[in-house]
Amino acid sequence: AQKVTQAQTEISVVEKEDVTLDCVYETRDTTYYLFWYKQPPSGELVFLIRRNSFDEQNEISGRYSWNFQKSTSSFNFTITASQVVDSAVYFCALSEGIGANNLFFGTGTRLTVIP
Amino acid sequence: EPEVTQTPSHQVTQMGQEVILRCVPISNHLYFYWYRQILGQKVEFLVSFYNNEISEKSEIFDDQFSVERPDGSNFTLKIRSTKLEDSAMYFCASPPAMISTDTQYFGPGTRLTVL
């Protein structure tokens, strides 16, 4: 059975600090996709990144970076030099196999960046 | 980011009433999804729809729920007899490519309040 665990319920950091959001997943499939979504206070779900199970390269996009490690079944998200606008709930999600695949979401991490 | 639109943004209804939530997915797409997020909780999969048929549904998607694509464009979620516990944010999602494992972009959501 698939499962996504985000152990950090809430994190508070002071502006300009770096912060890492943890995501651990479980799946029996060898082909799967991992995602991060941001949910700001306005409520929409904003896509941040998708990673497939065959690509373990880390990715950097501006202040955002992602560390995918199959050995530990983790897909962690780091925000460098955090800003107040980064305050949101961040969800990690998993999609399995090939075909019409729904997303399994973690419980989310609420990040508060204090000015 | 490809646009998925949803109407209405907020729906208030009395318990036992029927509601129809509407979604206009990214054009020419075949895969559509509905998700639900109870306030303060994680996003949960309800149903996926492919080629005018339900392809997968969760335990939440019981007989009071139905989906259809009545005019080939809009994608609707109907709740026949609403309950208090149906109060949630409902999100429509669609991948922007013909491949279902591509990224699911979410609409802004419809907040359903059942009184």
PDB file of C-alpha atoms in Angstrom:
ATOM      1  CA  ALA A   1       0.000   0.000   0.000  1.00  0.00           C
ATOM      2  CA  GLN A   2       1.186   3.484  -0.740  1.00  0.00           C
ATOM      3  CA  LYS A   3       1.874   6.026   1.943  1.00  0.00           C
ATOM      4  CA  VAL A   4       3.369   9.487   2.220  1.00  0.00           C
ATOM      5  CA  THR A   5       4.610  10.740   5.575  1.00  0.00           C
ATOM      6  CA  GLN A   6       5.377  14.339   6.409  1.00  0.00           C
ATOM      7  CA  ALA A   7       6.409  14.144  10.021  1.00  0.00           C
ATOM      8  CA  GLN A   8       6.792  17.886  10.484  1.00  0.00           C
ATOM      9  CA  THR A   9       3.360  19.330  11.138  1.00  0.00           C
ATOM     10  CA  GLU A  10       4.465  22.929  11.596  1.00  0.00           C
ATOM     11  CA  ILE A  11       7.752  24.745  11.177  1.00  0.00           C
ATOM     12  CA  SER A  12       8.562  28.359  11.961  1.00  0.00           C
ATOM     13  CA  VAL A  13      11.691  30.090  10.725  1.00  0.00           C
ATOM     14  CA  VAL A  14      12.931  33.628  10.687  1.00  0.00           C
ATOM     15  CA  GLU A  15      13.186  35.275   7.303  1.00  0.00           C
ATOM     16  CA  LYS A  16      16.387  34.473   5.392  1.00  0.00           C
ATOM     17  CA  GLU A  17      16.904  31.208   7.213  1.00  0.00           C
ATOM     18  CA  ASP A  18      17.102  27.971   5.261  1.00  0.00           C
ATOM     19  CA  VAL A  19      14.477  25.334   5.946  1.00  0.00           C
ATOM     20  CA  THR A  20      14.067  21.700   4.896  1.00  0.00           C
ATOM     21  CA  LEU A  21      10.715  19.967   4.671  1.00  0.00           C
ATOM     22  CA  ASP A  22      10.859  16.199   4.968  1.00  0.00           C
ATOM     23  CA  CYS A  23       8.898  13.660   2.960  1.00  0.00           C
ATOM     24  CA  VAL A  24       9.119   9.879   3.284  1.00  0.00           C
ATOM     25  CA  TYR A  25       7.127   7.602   1.016  1.00  0.00           C
ATOM     26  CA  GLU A  26       6.199   3.940   0.743  1.00  0.00           C
ATOM     27  CA  THR A  27       5.326   2.114  -2.435  1.00  0.00           C
ATOM     28  CA  ARG A  28       5.697  -1.360  -3.928  1.00  0.00           C
ATOM     29  CA  ASP A  29       5.833  -0.057  -7.468  1.00  0.00           C
ATOM     30  CA  THR A  30       9.143   0.394  -9.216  1.00  0.00           C
ATOM     31  CA  THR A  31       7.680   3.148 -11.369  1.00  0.00           C
ATOM     32  CA  TYR A  32       6.269   6.074  -9.476  1.00  0.00           C
ATOM     33  CA  TYR A  33       6.243   9.855  -9.371  1.00  0.00           C
ATOM     34  CA  LEU A  34       6.788  12.233  -6.500  1.00  0.00           C
ATOM     35  CA  PHE A  35       5.444  15.752  -6.271  1.00  0.00           C
ATOM     36  CA  TRP A  36       5.511  18.811  -4.095  1.00  0.00           C
ATOM     37  CA  TYR A  37       2.609  21.257  -3.998  1.00  0.00           C
ATOM     38  CA  LYS A  38       2.310  24.555  -2.192  1.00  0.00           C
ATOM     39  CA  GLN A  39      -0.972  25.692  -0.652  1.00  0.00           C
ATOM     40  CA  PRO A  40      -0.806  29.385   0.302  1.00  0.00           C
ATOM     41  CA  PRO A  41      -3.393  30.949   2.627  1.00  0.00           C
ATOM     42  CA  SER A  42      -5.599  31.652  -0.389  1.00  0.00           C
ATOM     43  CA  GLY A  43      -6.175  27.908  -0.657  1.00  0.00           C
ATOM     44  CA  GLU A  44      -5.159  26.907  -4.152  1.00  0.00           C
ATOM     45  CA  LEU A  45      -2.722  24.070  -4.808  1.00  0.00           C
ATOM     46  CA  VAL A  46       0.322  25.203  -6.712  1.00  0.00           C
ATOM     47  CA  PHE A  47       2.523  22.652  -8.447  1.00  0.00           C
ATOM     48  CA  LEU A  48       6.211  22.946  -7.569  1.00  0.00           C
ATOM     49  CA  ILE A  49       7.969  19.848  -8.877  1.00  0.00           C
ATOM     50  CA  ARG A  50       7.548  16.328 -10.249  1.00  0.00           C
ATOM     51  CA  ARG A  51      10.177  13.636 -10.040  1.00  0.00           C
ATOM     52  CA  ASN A  52      10.039  10.113 -11.496  1.00  0.00           C
ATOM     53  CA  SER A  53      11.481   7.095  -9.734  1.00  0.00           C
ATOM     54  CA  PHE A  54      14.234   6.619 -12.282  1.00  0.00           C
ATOM     55  CA  ASP A  55      15.699  10.059 -11.876  1.00  0.00           C
ATOM     56  CA  GLU A  56      17.538  10.582  -8.613  1.00  0.00           C
ATOM     57  CA  GLN A  57      19.267  13.744  -9.664  1.00  0.00           C
ATOM     58  CA  ASN A  58      18.736  16.574  -7.258  1.00  0.00           C
ATOM     59  CA  GLU A  59      17.078  19.629  -8.650  1.00  0.00           C
ATOM     60  CA  ILE A  60      17.456  23.303  -7.951  1.00  0.00           C
ATOM     61  CA  SER A  61      15.053  26.011  -9.007  1.00  0.00           C
ATOM     62  CA  GLY A  62      15.980  29.400  -7.678  1.00  0.00           C
ATOM     63  CA  ARG A  63      15.741  29.252  -3.889  1.00  0.00           C
ATOM     64  CA  TYR A  64      14.110  25.827  -4.014  1.00  0.00           C
ATOM     65  CA  SER A  65      15.945  22.528  -4.122  1.00  0.00           C
ATOM     66  CA  TRP A  66      14.882  18.920  -3.852  1.00  0.00           C
ATOM     67  CA  ASN A  67      16.822  15.897  -2.638  1.00  0.00           C
ATOM     68  CA  PHE A  68      15.488  12.548  -3.853  1.00  0.00           C
ATOM     69  CA  GLN A  69      17.039   9.463  -2.241  1.00  0.00           C
ATOM     70  CA  LYS A  70      15.555   6.082  -3.132  1.00  0.00           C
ATOM     71  CA  SER A  71      17.753   4.341  -0.555  1.00  0.00           C
ATOM     72  CA  THR A  72      15.865   6.101   2.234  1.00  0.00           C
ATOM     73  CA  SER A  73      12.578   6.595   0.314  1.00  0.00           C
ATOM     74  CA  SER A  74      12.791  10.301   0.888  1.00  0.00           C
ATOM     75  CA  PHE A  75      12.083  13.354  -1.226  1.00  0.00           C
ATOM     76  CA  ASN A  76      13.013  16.381   0.841  1.00  0.00           C
ATOM     77  CA  PHE A  77      12.450  20.005  -0.068  1.00  0.00           C
ATOM     78  CA  THR A  78      14.745  22.840   0.946  1.00  0.00           C
ATOM     79  CA  ILE A  79      13.995  26.540   0.749  1.00  0.00           C
ATOM     80  CA  THR A  80      17.091  28.709   0.908  1.00  0.00           C
ATOM     81  CA  ALA A  81      16.924  32.232   2.308  1.00  0.00           C
ATOM     82  CA  SER A  82      13.247  31.924   3.177  1.00  0.00           C
ATOM     83  CA  GLN A  83      10.865  34.809   2.576  1.00  0.00           C
ATOM     84  CA  VAL A  84       7.533  35.726   4.104  1.00  0.00           C
ATOM     85  CA  VAL A  85       5.826  34.770   0.821  1.00  0.00           C
ATOM     86  CA  ASP A  86       7.007  31.204   1.377  1.00  0.00           C
ATOM     87  CA  SER A  87       4.566  30.898   4.275  1.00  0.00           C
ATOM     88  CA  ALA A  88       2.149  28.162   3.238  1.00  0.00           C
ATOM     89  CA  VAL A  89       1.275  24.529   3.692  1.00  0.00           C
ATOM     90  CA  TYR A  90       3.476  22.269   1.614  1.00  0.00           C
ATOM     91  CA  PHE A  91       2.257  18.864   0.500  1.00  0.00           C
ATOM     92  CA  CYS A  92       4.315  15.972  -0.749  1.00  0.00           C
ATOM     93  CA  ALA A  93       2.441  13.506  -2.990  1.00  0.00           C
ATOM     94  CA  LEU A  94       2.984  10.150  -4.670  1.00  0.00           C
ATOM     95  CA  SER A  95       1.573   8.693  -7.866  1.00  0.00           C
ATOM     96  CA  GLU A  96       2.179   5.046  -8.712  1.00  0.00           C
ATOM     97  CA  GLY A  97       2.684   3.072 -11.865  1.00  0.00           C
ATOM     98  CA  ILE A  98       1.631   3.861 -15.376  1.00  0.00           C
ATOM     99  CA  GLY A  99      -1.861   4.843 -16.399  1.00  0.00           C
ATOM    100  CA  ALA A 100      -4.548   6.983 -14.811  1.00  0.00           C
ATOM    101  CA  ASN A 101      -2.895   7.599 -11.496  1.00  0.00           C
ATOM    102  CA  ASN A 102      -4.351   9.499  -8.635  1.00  0.00           C
ATOM    103  CA  LEU A 103      -2.153  11.345  -6.175  1.00  0.00           C
ATOM    104  CA  PHE A 104      -1.675  10.216  -2.582  1.00  0.00           C
ATOM    105  CA  PHE A 105      -0.908  13.193  -0.427  1.00  0.00           C
ATOM    106  CA  GLY A 106       0.940  13.535   2.826  1.00  0.00           C
ATOM    107  CA  THR A 107      -0.618  15.453   5.674  1.00  0.00           C
ATOM    108  CA  GLY A 108       1.328  18.592   4.827  1.00  0.00           C
ATOM    109  CA  THR A 109       3.788  20.826   6.635  1.00  0.00           C
ATOM    110  CA  ARG A 110       2.720  24.322   7.599  1.00  0.00           C
ATOM    111  CA  LEU A 111       5.647  26.686   7.148  1.00  0.00           C
ATOM    112  CA  THR A 112       5.570  30.089   8.775  1.00  0.00           C
ATOM    113  CA  VAL A 113       8.283  32.550   7.888  1.00  0.00           C
ATOM    114  CA  ILE A 114       8.594  35.292  10.461  1.00  0.00           C
ATOM    115  CA  PRO A 115       9.769  38.701   9.214  1.00  0.00           C
TER     116      PRO A 115
ATOM    117  CA  GLU B   1       0.947  27.030 -15.361  1.00  0.00           C
ATOM    118  CA  PRO B   2      -1.949  25.564 -17.356  1.00  0.00           C
ATOM    119  CA  GLU B   3      -5.322  26.784 -16.155  1.00  0.00           C
ATOM    120  CA  VAL B   4      -8.115  24.701 -14.704  1.00  0.00           C
ATOM    121  CA  THR B   5     -11.175  26.674 -13.662  1.00  0.00           C
ATOM    122  CA  GLN B   6     -13.889  25.758 -11.176  1.00  0.00           C
ATOM    123  CA  THR B   7     -17.286  27.179 -10.344  1.00  0.00           C
ATOM    124  CA  PRO B   8     -18.630  28.237  -7.980  1.00  0.00           C
ATOM    125  CA  SER B   9     -15.823  29.343  -5.707  1.00  0.00           C
ATOM    126  CA  HIS B  10     -18.061  28.906  -2.676  1.00  0.00           C
ATOM    127  CA  GLN B  11     -21.307  26.963  -2.327  1.00  0.00           C
ATOM    128  CA  VAL B  12     -23.502  26.986   0.745  1.00  0.00           C
ATOM    129  CA  THR B  13     -26.283  24.411   0.930  1.00  0.00           C
ATOM    130  CA  GLN B  14     -28.657  22.821   3.359  1.00  0.00           C
ATOM    131  CA  MET B  15     -28.143  19.242   4.473  1.00  0.00           C
ATOM    132  CA  GLY B  16     -29.953  16.848   2.163  1.00  0.00           C
ATOM    133  CA  GLN B  17     -29.794  19.119  -0.863  1.00  0.00           C
ATOM    134  CA  GLU B  18     -28.100  18.245  -4.130  1.00  0.00           C
ATOM    135  CA  VAL B  19     -25.078  20.211  -5.298  1.00  0.00           C
ATOM    136  CA  ILE B  20     -23.211  20.243  -8.576  1.00  0.00           C
ATOM    137  CA  LEU B  21     -19.631  21.425  -8.694  1.00  0.00           C
ATOM    138  CA  ARG B  22     -18.214  22.339 -12.068  1.00  0.00           C
ATOM    139  CA  CYS B  23     -14.755  22.182 -13.541  1.00  0.00           C
ATOM    140  CA  VAL B  24     -13.407  23.270 -16.883  1.00  0.00           C
ATOM    141  CA  PRO B  25     -10.225  21.279 -17.391  1.00  0.00           C
ATOM    142  CA  ILE B  26      -7.376  22.114 -19.701  1.00  0.00           C
ATOM    143  CA  SER B  27      -8.768  21.698 -23.179  1.00  0.00           C
ATOM    144  CA  ASN B  28      -8.520  18.448 -25.142  1.00  0.00           C
ATOM    145  CA  HIS B  29      -7.553  16.398 -22.136  1.00  0.00           C
ATOM    146  CA  LEU B  30      -8.801  12.948 -21.368  1.00  0.00           C
ATOM    147  CA  TYR B  31      -7.891  12.506 -17.710  1.00  0.00           C
ATOM    148  CA  PHE B  32      -9.695  14.344 -14.934  1.00  0.00           C
ATOM    149  CA  TYR B  33      -9.651  14.000 -11.198  1.00  0.00           C
ATOM    150  CA  TRP B  34     -11.637  15.190  -8.205  1.00  0.00           C
ATOM    151  CA  TYR B  35     -10.052  15.575  -4.782  1.00  0.00           C
ATOM    152  CA  ARG B  36     -11.421  16.699  -1.448  1.00  0.00           C
ATOM    153  CA  GLN B  37      -9.768  18.552   1.405  1.00  0.00           C
ATOM    154  CA  ILE B  38     -11.583  18.816   4.702  1.00  0.00           C
ATOM    155  CA  LEU B  39     -10.517  21.995   6.491  1.00  0.00           C
ATOM    156  CA  GLY B  40      -7.063  21.617   7.996  1.00  0.00           C
ATOM    157  CA  GLN B  41      -6.549  18.126   6.650  1.00  0.00           C
ATOM    158  CA  LYS B  42      -4.759  16.515   3.741  1.00  0.00           C
ATOM    159  CA  VAL B  43      -5.967  16.348   0.175  1.00  0.00           C
ATOM    160  CA  GLU B  44      -7.816  13.098  -0.560  1.00  0.00           C
ATOM    161  CA  PHE B  45      -8.493  11.455  -3.899  1.00  0.00           C
ATOM    162  CA  LEU B  46     -12.140  10.961  -4.816  1.00  0.00           C
ATOM    163  CA  VAL B  47     -12.362   9.798  -8.413  1.00  0.00           C
ATOM    164  CA  SER B  48     -10.562   9.731 -11.728  1.00  0.00           C
ATOM    165  CA  PHE B  49     -12.324   9.971 -15.074  1.00  0.00           C
ATOM    166  CA  TYR B  50     -10.940   8.825 -18.394  1.00  0.00           C
ATOM    167  CA  ASN B  51     -12.552   8.770 -21.800  1.00  0.00           C
ATOM    168  CA  ASN B  52     -15.970   9.540 -20.334  1.00  0.00           C
ATOM    169  CA  GLU B  53     -15.827   6.782 -17.748  1.00  0.00           C
ATOM    170  CA  ILE B  54     -14.794   6.456 -14.133  1.00  0.00           C
ATOM    171  CA  SER B  55     -11.404   4.737 -14.102  1.00  0.00           C
ATOM    172  CA  GLU B  56     -10.802   4.654 -10.363  1.00  0.00           C
ATOM    173  CA  LYS B  57     -12.597   5.776  -7.231  1.00  0.00           C
ATOM    174  CA  SER B  58     -11.801   5.878  -3.547  1.00  0.00           C
ATOM    175  CA  GLU B  59     -13.839   4.635  -0.605  1.00  0.00           C
ATOM    176  CA  ILE B  60     -15.044   8.188  -0.073  1.00  0.00           C
ATOM    177  CA  PHE B  61     -16.758   8.176  -3.471  1.00  0.00           C
ATOM    178  CA  ASP B  62     -19.912   6.343  -2.460  1.00  0.00           C
ATOM    179  CA  ASP B  63     -23.323   6.201  -4.127  1.00  0.00           C
ATOM    180  CA  GLN B  64     -24.166   9.780  -3.265  1.00  0.00           C
ATOM    181  CA  PHE B  65     -21.409  10.993  -5.586  1.00  0.00           C
ATOM    182  CA  SER B  66     -21.404  10.984  -9.362  1.00  0.00           C
ATOM    183  CA  VAL B  67     -19.308  12.529 -12.106  1.00  0.00           C
ATOM    184  CA  GLU B  68     -19.990  13.285 -15.708  1.00  0.00           C
ATOM    185  CA  ARG B  69     -18.855  15.354 -18.607  1.00  0.00           C
ATOM    186  CA  PRO B  70     -22.187  16.494 -19.985  1.00  0.00           C
ATOM    187  CA  ASP B  71     -21.072  18.719 -22.838  1.00  0.00           C
ATOM    188  CA  GLY B  72     -17.603  17.455 -23.629  1.00  0.00           C
ATOM    189  CA  SER B  73     -16.039  20.403 -21.874  1.00  0.00           C
ATOM    190  CA  ASN B  74     -17.299  20.872 -18.334  1.00  0.00           C
ATOM    191  CA  PHE B  75     -16.598  18.123 -15.841  1.00  0.00           C
ATOM    192  CA  THR B  76     -19.068  17.939 -12.958  1.00  0.00           C
ATOM    193  CA  LEU B  77     -19.157  16.385  -9.514  1.00  0.00           C
ATOM    194  CA  LYS B  78     -22.643  15.863  -8.126  1.00  0.00           C
ATOM    195  CA  ILE B  79     -23.439  15.143  -4.507  1.00  0.00           C
ATOM    196  CA  ARG B  80     -27.021  13.921  -4.367  1.00  0.00           C
ATOM    197  CA  SER B  81     -27.930  14.402  -0.733  1.00  0.00           C
ATOM    198  CA  THR B  82     -25.351  16.427   1.111  1.00  0.00           C
ATOM    199  CA  LYS B  83     -24.297  15.658   4.655  1.00  0.00           C
ATOM    200  CA  LEU B  84     -22.584  17.892   7.174  1.00  0.00           C
ATOM    201  CA  GLU B  85     -19.364  15.921   6.716  1.00  0.00           C
ATOM    202  CA  ASP B  86     -19.319  16.778   3.004  1.00  0.00           C
ATOM    203  CA  SER B  87     -18.229  20.287   3.961  1.00  0.00           C
ATOM    204  CA  ALA B  88     -14.792  20.633   2.389  1.00  0.00           C
ATOM    205  CA  MET B  89     -12.807  22.162  -0.415  1.00  0.00           C
ATOM    206  CA  TYR B  90     -13.255  20.239  -3.641  1.00  0.00           C
ATOM    207  CA  PHE B  91     -10.503  20.401  -6.221  1.00  0.00           C
ATOM    208  CA  CYS B  92     -10.585  19.402  -9.846  1.00  0.00           C
ATOM    209  CA  ALA B  93      -7.289  18.435 -11.458  1.00  0.00           C
ATOM    210  CA  SER B  94      -6.115  17.645 -14.941  1.00  0.00           C
ATOM    211  CA  PRO B  95      -2.768  16.880 -16.539  1.00  0.00           C
ATOM    212  CA  PRO B  96      -1.875  19.152 -19.434  1.00  0.00           C
ATOM    213  CA  ALA B  97      -0.730  16.334 -21.680  1.00  0.00           C
ATOM    214  CA  MET B  98      -2.295  13.144 -22.989  1.00  0.00           C
ATOM    215  CA  ILE B  99      -0.109  11.092 -20.637  1.00  0.00           C
ATOM    216  CA  SER B 100      -1.936  10.598 -17.340  1.00  0.00           C
ATOM    217  CA  THR B 101       1.222  10.418 -15.283  1.00  0.00           C
ATOM    218  CA  ASP B 102       2.079  13.951 -16.165  1.00  0.00           C
ATOM    219  CA  THR B 103       1.658  16.652 -13.615  1.00  0.00           C
ATOM    220  CA  GLN B 104      -1.834  17.276 -12.303  1.00  0.00           C
ATOM    221  CA  TYR B 105      -2.639  20.953 -12.250  1.00  0.00           C
ATOM    222  CA  PHE B 106      -5.343  21.882  -9.807  1.00  0.00           C
ATOM    223  CA  GLY B 107      -8.204  24.292 -10.134  1.00  0.00           C
ATOM    224  CA  PRO B 108      -8.721  26.952  -7.463  1.00  0.00           C
ATOM    225  CA  GLY B 109     -11.256  24.757  -5.674  1.00  0.00           C
ATOM    226  CA  THR B 110     -14.871  25.058  -4.595  1.00  0.00           C
ATOM    227  CA  ARG B 111     -15.497  25.491  -0.915  1.00  0.00           C
ATOM    228  CA  LEU B 112     -18.660  23.581  -0.028  1.00  0.00           C
ATOM    229  CA  THR B 113     -20.391  24.429   3.226  1.00  0.00           C
ATOM    230  CA  VAL B 114     -23.249  22.171   4.310  1.00  0.00           C
ATOM    231  CA  LEU B 115     -25.506  23.619   7.011  1.00  0.00           C
TER     232      LEU B 115
END
